[in-house]
Amino acid sequence: MADLDHEISQVTRLKSSPHQRLSREVPGRHQLPVSTVRMLAGRESNFSGRGRFSAADCCHMLSRYLPVKGPWLVDQMNSRAYVSQFSTDGSLFIAGFQGSHIRIYNVEKGWKVQKDILAKSLRWTVTDTSLSPDQRNLVYASMSPIVHIVDVGSGTTESHANVTEIHDGLDFSSGGYSFGIFSVKFSTDGRELVAGSSDDSIYVYDLEANRVSLRTVAHTSDVNTVCFADEIGNLILSGGDDNLCKVWDRRCFIGRDKPAGVLVGHLEGVTFIDSRGDGRYFISNGKDQTIKLWDIRKMSSSVPPKHEVNRNYEWDYRWMNYPPESRDLKHPYDQSVSTYKGHSVLRTLIRCYFSPAHSTGQKYIYTGSNDTSVYIYDLVSGDKVAVLKHHSAPVRDCNWHPHYPTLISSSWDGDLVKWEFSGSGEAPIMSEKRVRRRHFYY
């Protein structure tokens, strides 16, 4: 893929490139990284006029230290890992498994299990988790209209449902009918939850009133993913099995079932959305085996009348490979800014993310893959900069530490493993376990 010719490419370069007097432009070639020695010399000479490294200088240096060494074992379970996430400050890590366990690890204490939660009334698997902004409460969802909330700020380590503490059930159905929740997120103020469900809807749950405050029929098929577009929390993004990404403005939710905008381009269902956090850009993973980068300002007010692409075959991503004849198809109304290919989105709702702003300037995007690997792409060039191989089953989720060159991959083989930048290639001091390979048969 050629270099991205869009405003976001310039923004990304500004956030992750050193002062222009240190850069070396070579016509016809990608700009080469500036050496650490040259940057230190520039700081001593005060090229920037600040007398110190700028945030972009720091990102330029840190973004070269990719978390590709290892892996080192964090935990092994006899159950598929479905979801995982770092807390906002990186001090905690949460992983949810199909066999009912949700484990919270204290990253700063050598990845010690701080709390082992046994999920209540689980249906199929833990489909999503979300940690409240104050990091005291965790919600978890499954293929049920009941979302449970647990206090994770207490001192106990073990947390068995309704034995040592209460798992409050939040009923999203408001009418007793059954559906599953694929995605759930705390609002930025921690007072509400937003969820995407198998009944094609988005729900908003008011935690103070303890009730559903809004239900919107958002898509014509399963809503696989929801998230907020920025820290303010007015814009909600959603993606579904109708192949569409939609933008919802909470200030205009009175117009029931009417999104603020629609973005067309995926040929198959959308499995996950991650926002860049600026209210403009987001990425989505699709069952068409692509990640797409979107600019919200390009959205349409309605779905094009012929947005579906005609195909003369039937396939199911849960058990079939993607048809080879579809790999080079392009949607005639594609509104995406860029497309990234190489990974595999099959069997499960595989997740993708922007790399951290603090350490990389969000110059990479990364994703799990059905082919048991983690892929890291350069946002601007589209190049695959790393493929992390260890697991023996699909990698459904993976997470980059918000401040350090550390990435955790979680797989259906039950392994949580840590990838880091380690100059010597030896295991970091806080990680005492070496990876022990084992094979599962499903």
CSV table of C-alpha atoms in Angstrom, one decimal:
chain,number,residue,atom,x,y,z
A,1,MET,CA,0.0,0.0,0.0
A,2,ALA,CA,1.3,3.5,-0.9
A,3,ASP,CA,1.8,6.0,1.9
A,4,LEU,CA,-1.4,7.4,3.3
A,5,ASP,CA,-2.2,10.7,1.6
A,6,HIS,CA,-4.6,12.2,4.2
A,7,GLU,CA,-4.6,14.6,7.1
A,8,ILE,CA,-4.1,11.9,9.6
A,9,SER,CA,-0.7,11.0,8.1
A,10,GLN,CA,0.5,14.5,8.7
A,11,VAL,CA,-0.9,14.5,12.2
A,12,THR,CA,0.7,11.1,13.0
A,13,ARG,CA,4.1,12.3,11.7
A,14,LEU,CA,3.9,15.5,13.8
A,15,LYS,CA,3.2,13.4,16.9
A,16,SER,CA,6.0,10.9,16.3
A,17,SER,CA,8.7,12.7,14.4
A,18,PRO,CA,11.7,14.7,15.8
A,19,HIS,CA,12.4,18.3,15.3
A,20,GLN,CA,12.8,19.1,11.6
A,21,ARG,CA,16.4,20.2,11.9
A,22,LEU,CA,17.3,16.6,13.0
A,23,SER,CA,15.4,14.9,10.2
A,24,ARG,CA,17.1,13.7,7.1
A,25,GLU,CA,14.8,13.7,4.0
A,26,VAL,CA,15.9,11.3,1.3
A,27,PRO,CA,13.9,11.8,-2.0
A,28,GLY,CA,12.0,8.7,-3.0
A,29,ARG,CA,12.6,6.9,0.3
A,30,HIS,CA,10.9,6.6,3.6
A,31,GLN,CA,12.3,9.0,6.2
A,32,LEU,CA,14.9,7.2,8.2
A,33,PRO,CA,14.7,7.2,12.0
A,34,VAL,CA,17.0,9.7,13.7
A,35,SER,CA,19.6,8.1,15.9
A,36,THR,CA,19.4,8.5,19.6
A,37,VAL,CA,22.9,10.0,19.6
A,38,ARG,CA,21.8,12.6,17.1
A,39,MET,CA,18.7,13.4,19.1
A,40,LEU,CA,20.8,13.8,22.3
A,41,ALA,CA,23.1,16.1,20.5
A,42,GLY,CA,20.2,18.1,19.3
A,43,ARG,CA,18.8,18.4,22.8
A,44,GLU,CA,22.2,19.7,24.0
A,45,SER,CA,22.2,22.2,21.2
A,46,ASN,CA,18.7,23.2,22.0
A,47,PHE,CA,17.4,22.7,18.4
A,48,SER,CA,13.8,22.7,19.6
A,49,GLY,CA,14.2,25.9,21.7
A,50,ARG,CA,12.7,24.1,24.7
A,51,GLY,CA,15.9,22.8,26.2
A,52,ARG,CA,14.4,19.3,26.4
A,53,PHE,CA,12.8,16.6,24.3
A,54,SER,CA,9.3,17.3,23.1
A,55,ALA,CA,6.5,14.7,23.3
A,56,ALA,CA,7.1,14.0,19.6
A,57,ASP,CA,10.8,13.5,20.2
A,58,CYS,CA,10.0,11.0,22.9
A,59,CYS,CA,7.5,9.1,20.7
A,60,HIS,CA,10.1,9.0,17.9
A,61,MET,CA,12.6,7.3,20.2
A,62,LEU,CA,10.2,5.0,22.0
A,63,SER,CA,8.2,3.9,19.0
A,64,ARG,CA,11.3,2.2,17.6
A,65,TYR,CA,11.4,-0.2,20.6
A,66,LEU,CA,8.5,-2.5,19.6
A,67,PRO,CA,7.3,-5.2,22.0
A,68,VAL,CA,8.5,-8.1,19.8
A,69,LYS,CA,10.9,-9.9,22.1
A,70,GLY,CA,9.8,-13.0,24.0
A,71,PRO,CA,7.3,-14.1,24.7
A,72,TRP,CA,7.2,-14.7,28.5
A,73,LEU,CA,4.3,-16.5,30.1
A,74,VAL,CA,2.0,-14.4,32.3
A,75,ASP,CA,-0.7,-17.1,32.9
A,76,GLN,CA,-2.0,-20.4,31.6
A,77,MET,CA,-5.6,-21.5,31.8
A,78,ASN,CA,-7.4,-24.7,30.6
A,79,SER,CA,-9.9,-22.4,28.9
A,80,ARG,CA,-10.1,-20.1,26.0
A,81,ALA,CA,-9.1,-16.4,26.6
A,82,TYR,CA,-11.7,-14.2,25.0
A,83,VAL,CA,-11.1,-10.7,26.3
A,84,SER,CA,-8.3,-8.7,27.9
A,85,GLN,CA,-7.4,-5.1,28.6
A,86,PHE,CA,-5.0,-2.9,30.6
A,87,SER,CA,-6.4,-0.3,32.9
A,88,THR,CA,-6.0,3.3,31.7
A,89,ASP,CA,-2.9,3.8,33.9
A,90,GLY,CA,-1.5,0.4,33.1
A,91,SER,CA,-1.3,-0.7,36.7
A,92,LEU,CA,-3.9,-3.5,36.2
A,93,PHE,CA,-4.6,-6.1,33.5
A,94,ILE,CA,-8.0,-7.9,33.2
A,95,ALA,CA,-8.5,-11.2,31.3
A,96,GLY,CA,-11.8,-13.0,30.8
A,97,PHE,CA,-11.9,-16.8,30.0
A,98,GLN,CA,-14.6,-19.0,28.6
A,99,GLY,CA,-14.5,-21.2,31.7
A,100,SER,CA,-16.0,-18.4,33.9
A,101,HIS,CA,-12.8,-17.0,35.3
A,102,ILE,CA,-12.0,-13.3,35.1
A,103,ARG,CA,-8.6,-12.5,36.5
A,104,ILE,CA,-7.2,-9.2,37.5
A,105,TYR,CA,-3.4,-9.0,37.6
A,106,ASN,CA,-1.4,-6.3,39.4
A,107,VAL,CA,1.1,-5.3,36.7
A,108,GLU,CA,3.3,-3.4,39.2
A,109,LYS,CA,3.6,-6.4,41.5
A,110,GLY,CA,5.0,-8.9,39.1
A,111,TRP,CA,1.7,-9.7,37.5
A,112,LYS,CA,0.4,-11.2,40.7
A,113,VAL,CA,-3.3,-12.2,40.5
A,114,GLN,CA,-5.0,-9.5,42.6
A,115,LYS,CA,-8.5,-10.9,42.1
A,116,ASP,CA,-9.9,-14.1,40.7
A,117,ILE,CA,-13.6,-13.6,39.8
A,118,LEU,CA,-15.8,-16.5,39.1
A,119,ALA,CA,-18.5,-15.1,36.7
A,120,LYS,CA,-22.1,-15.6,37.6
A,121,SER,CA,-24.8,-17.0,35.3
A,122,LEU,CA,-22.4,-17.3,32.4
A,123,ARG,CA,-23.8,-18.1,29.0
A,124,TRP,CA,-21.2,-19.5,26.5
A,125,THR,CA,-18.3,-17.2,27.5
A,126,VAL,CA,-17.3,-13.8,28.9
A,127,THR,CA,-17.9,-11.7,25.8
A,128,ASP,CA,-16.6,-8.4,27.2
A,129,THR,CA,-15.4,-6.6,30.3
A,130,SER,CA,-15.0,-2.9,31.2
A,131,LEU,CA,-13.3,-1.3,34.1
A,132,SER,CA,-14.8,1.9,35.6
A,133,PRO,CA,-12.8,5.1,35.3
A,134,ASP,CA,-11.9,5.1,39.0
A,135,GLN,CA,-10.8,1.4,38.6
A,136,ARG,CA,-13.1,0.3,41.5
A,137,ASN,CA,-15.8,-1.5,39.5
A,138,LEU,CA,-15.7,-4.1,36.7
A,139,VAL,CA,-18.7,-5.1,34.5
A,140,TYR,CA,-18.7,-8.3,32.5
A,141,ALA,CA,-21.1,-9.5,29.9
A,142,SER,CA,-22.0,-12.8,28.3
A,143,MET,CA,-24.7,-14.1,25.9
A,144,SER,CA,-27.3,-12.9,28.3
A,145,PRO,CA,-29.2,-9.6,28.8
A,146,ILE,CA,-27.8,-9.5,32.3
A,147,VAL,CA,-24.6,-7.6,32.8
A,148,HIS,CA,-22.9,-8.1,36.2
A,149,ILE,CA,-20.9,-5.5,38.1
A,150,VAL,CA,-18.3,-6.4,40.8
A,151,ASP,CA,-16.4,-4.2,43.2
A,152,VAL,CA,-12.7,-4.9,42.5
A,153,GLY,CA,-11.4,-2.3,44.9
A,154,SER,CA,-11.9,-4.5,48.0
A,155,GLY,CA,-9.0,-6.3,49.7
A,156,THR,CA,-10.1,-9.9,49.0
A,157,THR,CA,-8.3,-12.0,46.4
A,158,GLU,CA,-10.8,-14.6,45.6
A,159,SER,CA,-14.3,-13.5,44.4
A,160,HIS,CA,-16.7,-16.4,44.0
A,161,ALA,CA,-20.2,-15.4,42.8
A,162,ASN,CA,-22.5,-14.7,45.7
A,163,VAL,CA,-20.1,-16.3,48.1
A,164,THR,CA,-17.6,-13.7,49.2
A,165,GLU,CA,-19.2,-10.7,47.5
A,166,ILE,CA,-22.3,-9.7,45.5
A,167,HIS,CA,-22.2,-9.6,41.7
A,168,ASP,CA,-25.1,-7.1,41.1
A,169,GLY,CA,-27.1,-8.1,38.0
A,170,LEU,CA,-28.0,-5.2,35.7
A,171,ASP,CA,-31.0,-6.2,33.5
A,172,PHE,CA,-30.8,-4.7,30.0
A,173,SER,CA,-33.9,-6.5,28.7
A,174,SER,CA,-36.5,-4.4,30.5
A,175,GLY,CA,-39.1,-7.0,29.4
A,176,GLY,CA,-37.8,-10.4,30.0
A,177,TYR,CA,-36.8,-11.4,26.5
A,178,SER,CA,-33.5,-13.0,25.9
A,179,PHE,CA,-30.5,-11.8,23.9
A,180,GLY,CA,-26.7,-11.6,24.3
A,181,ILE,CA,-24.4,-8.7,24.8
A,182,PHE,CA,-21.3,-8.7,22.7
A,183,SER,CA,-19.8,-5.3,23.9
A,184,VAL,CA,-20.1,-3.2,27.0
A,185,LYS,CA,-18.3,0.0,28.0
A,186,PHE,CA,-18.4,2.5,30.9
A,187,SER,CA,-19.1,6.1,30.0
A,188,THR,CA,-16.3,8.5,30.6
A,189,ASP,CA,-17.9,9.7,33.8
A,190,GLY,CA,-18.6,6.2,35.1
A,191,ARG,CA,-22.3,6.9,35.5
A,192,GLU,CA,-23.6,4.9,32.5
A,193,LEU,CA,-22.9,1.8,30.5
A,194,VAL,CA,-23.3,1.5,26.7
A,195,ALA,CA,-23.8,-1.9,25.2
A,196,GLY,CA,-24.1,-3.6,21.8
A,197,SER,CA,-26.3,-6.7,21.6
A,198,SER,CA,-27.5,-9.6,19.4
A,199,ASP,CA,-30.9,-8.0,19.1
A,200,ASP,CA,-29.4,-5.4,16.7
A,201,SER,CA,-29.6,-2.7,19.4
A,202,ILE,CA,-27.5,-0.3,21.4
A,203,TYR,CA,-28.4,0.1,25.0
A,204,VAL,CA,-27.6,2.9,27.5
A,205,TYR,CA,-27.9,1.8,31.2
A,206,ASP,CA,-28.1,4.5,33.9
A,207,LEU,CA,-26.2,3.1,36.9
A,208,GLU,CA,-27.6,5.7,39.4
A,209,ALA,CA,-31.2,5.0,38.4
A,210,ASN,CA,-30.5,1.3,38.0
A,211,ARG,CA,-32.4,1.0,34.7
A,212,VAL,CA,-32.1,1.1,30.9
A,213,SER,CA,-32.4,4.7,29.9
A,214,LEU,CA,-32.3,4.2,26.1
A,215,ARG,CA,-32.6,1.4,23.6
A,216,THR,CA,-31.9,2.1,19.9
A,217,VAL,CA,-32.3,-0.4,17.1
A,218,ALA,CA,-28.9,0.5,15.6
A,219,HIS,CA,-28.2,-2.1,12.9
A,220,THR,CA,-30.1,-4.7,10.9
A,221,SER,CA,-28.0,-7.5,12.4
A,222,ASP,CA,-25.9,-8.2,15.6
A,223,VAL,CA,-24.2,-5.2,17.1
A,224,ASN,CA,-20.7,-6.6,17.7
A,225,THR,CA,-18.9,-3.6,19.1
A,226,VAL,CA,-19.5,-0.2,20.6
A,227,CYS,CA,-17.1,2.5,22.0
A,228,PHE,CA,-16.8,6.2,22.6
A,229,ALA,CA,-15.2,8.4,20.0
A,230,ASP,CA,-13.5,10.8,22.5
A,231,GLU,CA,-13.1,11.5,26.2
A,232,ILE,CA,-16.2,13.8,26.3
A,233,GLY,CA,-18.4,10.8,25.5
A,234,ASN,CA,-21.1,12.4,23.4
A,235,LEU,CA,-20.3,10.4,20.3
A,236,ILE,CA,-20.7,6.6,20.3
A,237,LEU,CA,-19.4,4.4,17.5
A,238,SER,CA,-20.9,1.0,16.6
A,239,GLY,CA,-20.3,-1.8,14.2
A,240,GLY,CA,-22.4,-4.7,13.2
A,241,ASP,CA,-22.9,-7.8,11.1
A,242,ASP,CA,-24.7,-5.6,8.5
A,243,ASN,CA,-21.2,-4.5,7.5
A,244,LEU,CA,-21.7,-0.9,8.6
A,245,CYS,CA,-20.0,1.4,11.0
A,246,LYS,CA,-22.3,4.1,12.6
A,247,VAL,CA,-21.8,7.2,14.6
A,248,TRP,CA,-24.4,8.2,17.2
A,249,ASP,CA,-24.6,11.6,18.9
A,250,ARG,CA,-26.0,11.2,22.4
A,251,ARG,CA,-27.2,14.8,22.3
A,252,CYS,CA,-29.5,13.9,19.4
A,253,PHE,CA,-30.7,10.5,20.6
A,254,ILE,CA,-34.3,11.8,20.6
A,255,GLY,CA,-34.4,10.9,16.9
A,256,ARG,CA,-34.8,7.2,17.8
A,257,ASP,CA,-32.9,4.7,15.6
A,258,LYS,CA,-31.4,7.6,13.6
A,259,PRO,CA,-27.6,7.8,13.6
A,260,ALA,CA,-25.6,10.9,13.1
A,261,GLY,CA,-23.9,9.2,10.3
A,262,VAL,CA,-23.0,6.0,8.5
A,263,LEU,CA,-19.7,4.8,7.1
A,264,VAL,CA,-19.7,2.2,4.3
A,265,GLY,CA,-16.7,0.1,3.1
A,266,HIS,CA,-16.5,-3.3,4.8
A,267,LEU,CA,-17.7,-6.2,2.6
A,268,GLU,CA,-18.6,-8.4,5.7
A,269,GLY,CA,-19.5,-7.9,9.3
A,270,VAL,CA,-17.6,-5.5,11.6
A,271,THR,CA,-16.1,-7.4,14.6
A,272,PHE,CA,-14.5,-4.5,16.6
A,273,ILE,CA,-14.0,-0.7,16.7
A,274,ASP,CA,-11.2,1.3,18.4
A,275,SER,CA,-11.3,5.1,18.5
A,276,ARG,CA,-8.2,7.2,18.2
A,277,GLY,CA,-9.7,9.3,21.0
A,278,ASP,CA,-9.8,12.6,19.1
A,279,GLY,CA,-13.4,12.4,18.0
A,280,ARG,CA,-12.3,12.1,14.3
A,281,TYR,CA,-10.6,8.8,13.5
A,282,PHE,CA,-11.2,5.2,14.3
A,283,ILE,CA,-10.4,1.8,13.0
A,284,SER,CA,-12.5,-1.3,12.6
A,285,ASN,CA,-11.8,-5.0,12.1
A,286,GLY,CA,-14.0,-6.8,9.6
A,287,LYS,CA,-14.8,-10.3,8.6
A,288,ASP,CA,-13.7,-9.3,5.1
A,289,GLN,CA,-10.2,-9.9,6.5
A,290,THR,CA,-9.3,-6.1,6.7
A,291,ILE,CA,-8.8,-3.3,9.1
A,292,LYS,CA,-10.2,0.0,7.9
A,293,LEU,CA,-9.3,3.5,9.0
A,294,TRP,CA,-12.1,6.0,9.0
A,295,ASP,CA,-12.5,9.8,9.2
A,296,ILE,CA,-15.9,10.6,10.9
A,297,ARG,CA,-16.1,13.8,8.9
A,298,LYS,CA,-16.6,11.6,5.8
A,299,MET,CA,-19.7,9.9,7.0
A,300,SER,CA,-22.9,9.9,5.1
A,301,SER,CA,-26.3,10.9,6.5
A,302,SER,CA,-27.8,7.6,5.4
A,303,VAL,CA,-26.9,4.2,3.9
A,304,PRO,CA,-26.4,4.3,0.1
A,305,PRO,CA,-29.3,2.5,-1.6
A,306,LYS,CA,-27.1,-0.2,-3.1
A,307,HIS,CA,-24.5,-0.6,-0.4
A,308,GLU,CA,-24.5,-4.4,-0.5
A,309,VAL,CA,-22.0,-6.1,-2.9
A,310,ASN,CA,-23.5,-8.9,-4.9
A,311,ARG,CA,-21.7,-12.3,-4.4
A,312,ASN,CA,-22.6,-15.6,-5.8
A,313,TYR,CA,-21.6,-17.7,-2.8
A,314,GLU,CA,-22.5,-18.3,0.8
A,315,TRP,CA,-19.9,-18.6,3.6
A,316,ASP,CA,-19.9,-18.5,7.4
A,317,TYR,CA,-16.8,-17.1,9.1
A,318,ARG,CA,-17.2,-19.3,12.1
A,319,TRP,CA,-16.1,-22.5,10.3
A,320,MET,CA,-15.2,-21.6,6.7
A,321,ASN,CA,-12.2,-19.9,5.2
A,322,TYR,CA,-12.6,-16.6,3.4
A,323,PRO,CA,-13.3,-17.1,-0.3
A,324,PRO,CA,-10.1,-16.4,-2.3
A,325,GLU,CA,-12.2,-14.6,-5.0
A,326,SER,CA,-13.3,-12.0,-2.5
A,327,ARG,CA,-9.9,-11.0,-1.2
A,328,ASP,CA,-9.3,-8.3,-3.9
A,329,LEU,CA,-12.9,-7.0,-4.0
A,330,LYS,CA,-13.4,-3.3,-3.1
A,331,HIS,CA,-16.7,-1.8,-2.1
A,332,PRO,CA,-18.0,0.6,-4.7
A,333,TYR,CA,-19.0,3.1,-2.0
A,334,ASP,CA,-15.9,2.7,0.2
A,335,GLN,CA,-15.6,5.7,2.5
A,336,SER,CA,-12.6,4.5,4.4
A,337,VAL,CA,-9.3,6.4,4.5
A,338,SER,CA,-7.1,3.3,4.3
A,339,THR,CA,-7.2,-0.5,4.4
A,340,TYR,CA,-4.8,-2.9,6.0
A,341,LYS,CA,-4.5,-6.6,5.1
A,342,GLY,CA,-2.5,-9.6,6.1
A,343,HIS,CA,-4.2,-10.9,9.3
A,344,SER,CA,-7.1,-13.3,9.5
A,345,VAL,CA,-10.5,-12.5,11.0
A,346,LEU,CA,-12.3,-15.8,11.3
A,347,ARG,CA,-14.0,-18.0,14.0
A,348,THR,CA,-14.4,-15.2,16.5
A,349,LEU,CA,-14.8,-11.4,16.9
A,350,ILE,CA,-11.1,-10.5,16.7
A,351,ARG,CA,-10.1,-7.1,18.1
A,352,CYS,CA,-7.8,-4.4,16.8
A,353,TYR,CA,-6.3,-1.2,18.3
A,354,PHE,CA,-4.3,2.0,17.8
A,355,SER,CA,-0.9,1.8,19.5
A,356,PRO,CA,-0.5,4.0,22.6
A,357,ALA,CA,-0.3,7.8,22.2
A,358,HIS,CA,2.2,8.3,24.9
A,359,SER,CA,5.0,6.0,23.6
A,360,THR,CA,4.3,5.7,19.9
A,361,GLY,CA,2.2,8.7,18.8
A,362,GLN,CA,-0.3,6.1,17.6
A,363,LYS,CA,1.8,5.5,14.6
A,364,TYR,CA,0.9,1.8,14.6
A,365,ILE,CA,-2.2,-0.3,14.6
A,366,TYR,CA,-2.3,-3.9,15.8
A,367,THR,CA,-4.6,-6.8,15.9
A,368,GLY,CA,-5.0,-10.5,16.9
A,369,SER,CA,-5.6,-13.0,14.2
A,370,ASN,CA,-7.1,-16.4,13.5
A,371,ASP,CA,-3.8,-17.7,12.3
A,372,THR,CA,-2.5,-17.6,15.9
A,373,SER,CA,-0.4,-14.5,15.5
A,374,VAL,CA,-0.4,-10.8,16.4
A,375,TYR,CA,0.1,-8.3,13.6
A,376,ILE,CA,1.5,-4.8,13.9
A,377,TYR,CA,1.0,-2.4,10.9
A,378,ASP,CA,2.4,1.1,10.2
A,379,LEU,CA,-0.5,3.4,10.1
A,380,VAL,CA,0.8,5.7,7.4
A,381,SER,CA,2.6,3.2,5.1
A,382,GLY,CA,0.4,0.2,5.7
A,383,ASP,CA,3.5,-2.0,6.0
A,384,LYS,CA,3.5,-5.0,8.4
A,385,VAL,CA,6.2,-4.1,10.8
A,386,ALA,CA,6.0,-7.2,13.0
A,387,VAL,CA,4.2,-10.5,13.2
A,388,LEU,CA,4.3,-12.1,16.7
A,389,LYS,CA,4.1,-15.9,16.6
A,390,HIS,CA,3.7,-18.1,19.7
A,391,HIS,CA,0.2,-19.3,20.1
A,392,SER,CA,-1.4,-22.6,18.9
A,393,ALA,CA,-5.0,-21.2,18.5
A,394,PRO,CA,-6.6,-17.9,17.4
A,395,VAL,CA,-5.5,-14.7,19.2
A,396,ARG,CA,-8.8,-13.0,19.9
A,397,ASP,CA,-7.4,-10.0,21.9
A,398,CYS,CA,-4.1,-8.3,22.5
A,399,ASN,CA,-3.2,-5.1,24.4
A,400,TRP,CA,-0.3,-2.7,24.4
A,401,HIS,CA,0.7,-1.1,27.7
A,402,PRO,CA,-0.2,2.6,27.7
A,403,HIS,CA,3.3,3.7,28.7
A,404,TYR,CA,5.9,0.8,28.2
A,405,PRO,CA,6.9,-1.3,25.2
A,406,THR,CA,4.9,-4.3,26.5
A,407,LEU,CA,2.2,-6.2,24.7
A,408,ILE,CA,0.0,-9.0,26.0
A,409,SER,CA,-1.6,-11.5,23.7
A,410,SER,CA,-4.5,-13.7,24.8
A,411,SER,CA,-5.5,-16.7,22.9
A,412,TRP,CA,-7.9,-19.6,22.6
A,413,ASP,CA,-5.0,-21.8,23.6
A,414,GLY,CA,-5.5,-20.4,27.2
A,415,ASP,CA,-2.1,-18.6,27.3
A,416,LEU,CA,-1.6,-15.0,28.3
A,417,VAL,CA,1.9,-14.1,27.2
A,418,LYS,CA,4.0,-11.0,27.4
A,419,TRP,CA,6.0,-9.4,24.5
A,420,GLU,CA,8.5,-6.7,25.4
A,421,PHE,CA,11.4,-4.8,24.0
A,422,SER,CA,14.4,-6.3,25.9
A,423,GLY,CA,17.8,-5.5,24.6
A,424,SER,CA,19.4,-8.7,25.9
A,425,GLY,CA,16.5,-11.0,24.9
A,426,GLU,CA,16.3,-12.2,28.5
A,427,ALA,CA,13.1,-12.4,30.5
A,428,PRO,CA,12.4,-9.2,32.4
A,429,ILE,CA,13.1,-9.4,36.1
A,430,MET,CA,9.4,-9.3,37.1
A,431,SER,CA,8.6,-12.2,34.9
A,432,GLU,CA,9.8,-15.5,36.5
A,433,LYS,CA,7.9,-17.9,34.2
A,434,ARG,CA,9.3,-19.0,30.9
A,435,VAL,CA,6.8,-20.0,28.2
A,436,ARG,CA,5.9,-23.6,28.2
A,437,ARG,CA,4.4,-24.7,25.0
A,438,ARG,CA,1.4,-27.0,25.0
A,439,HIS,CA,-1.2,-28.0,22.5
A,440,PHE,CA,-5.0,-27.9,22.8
A,441,TYR,CA,-7.4,-29.7,20.6
A,442,TYR,CA,-10.8,-28.1,19.9
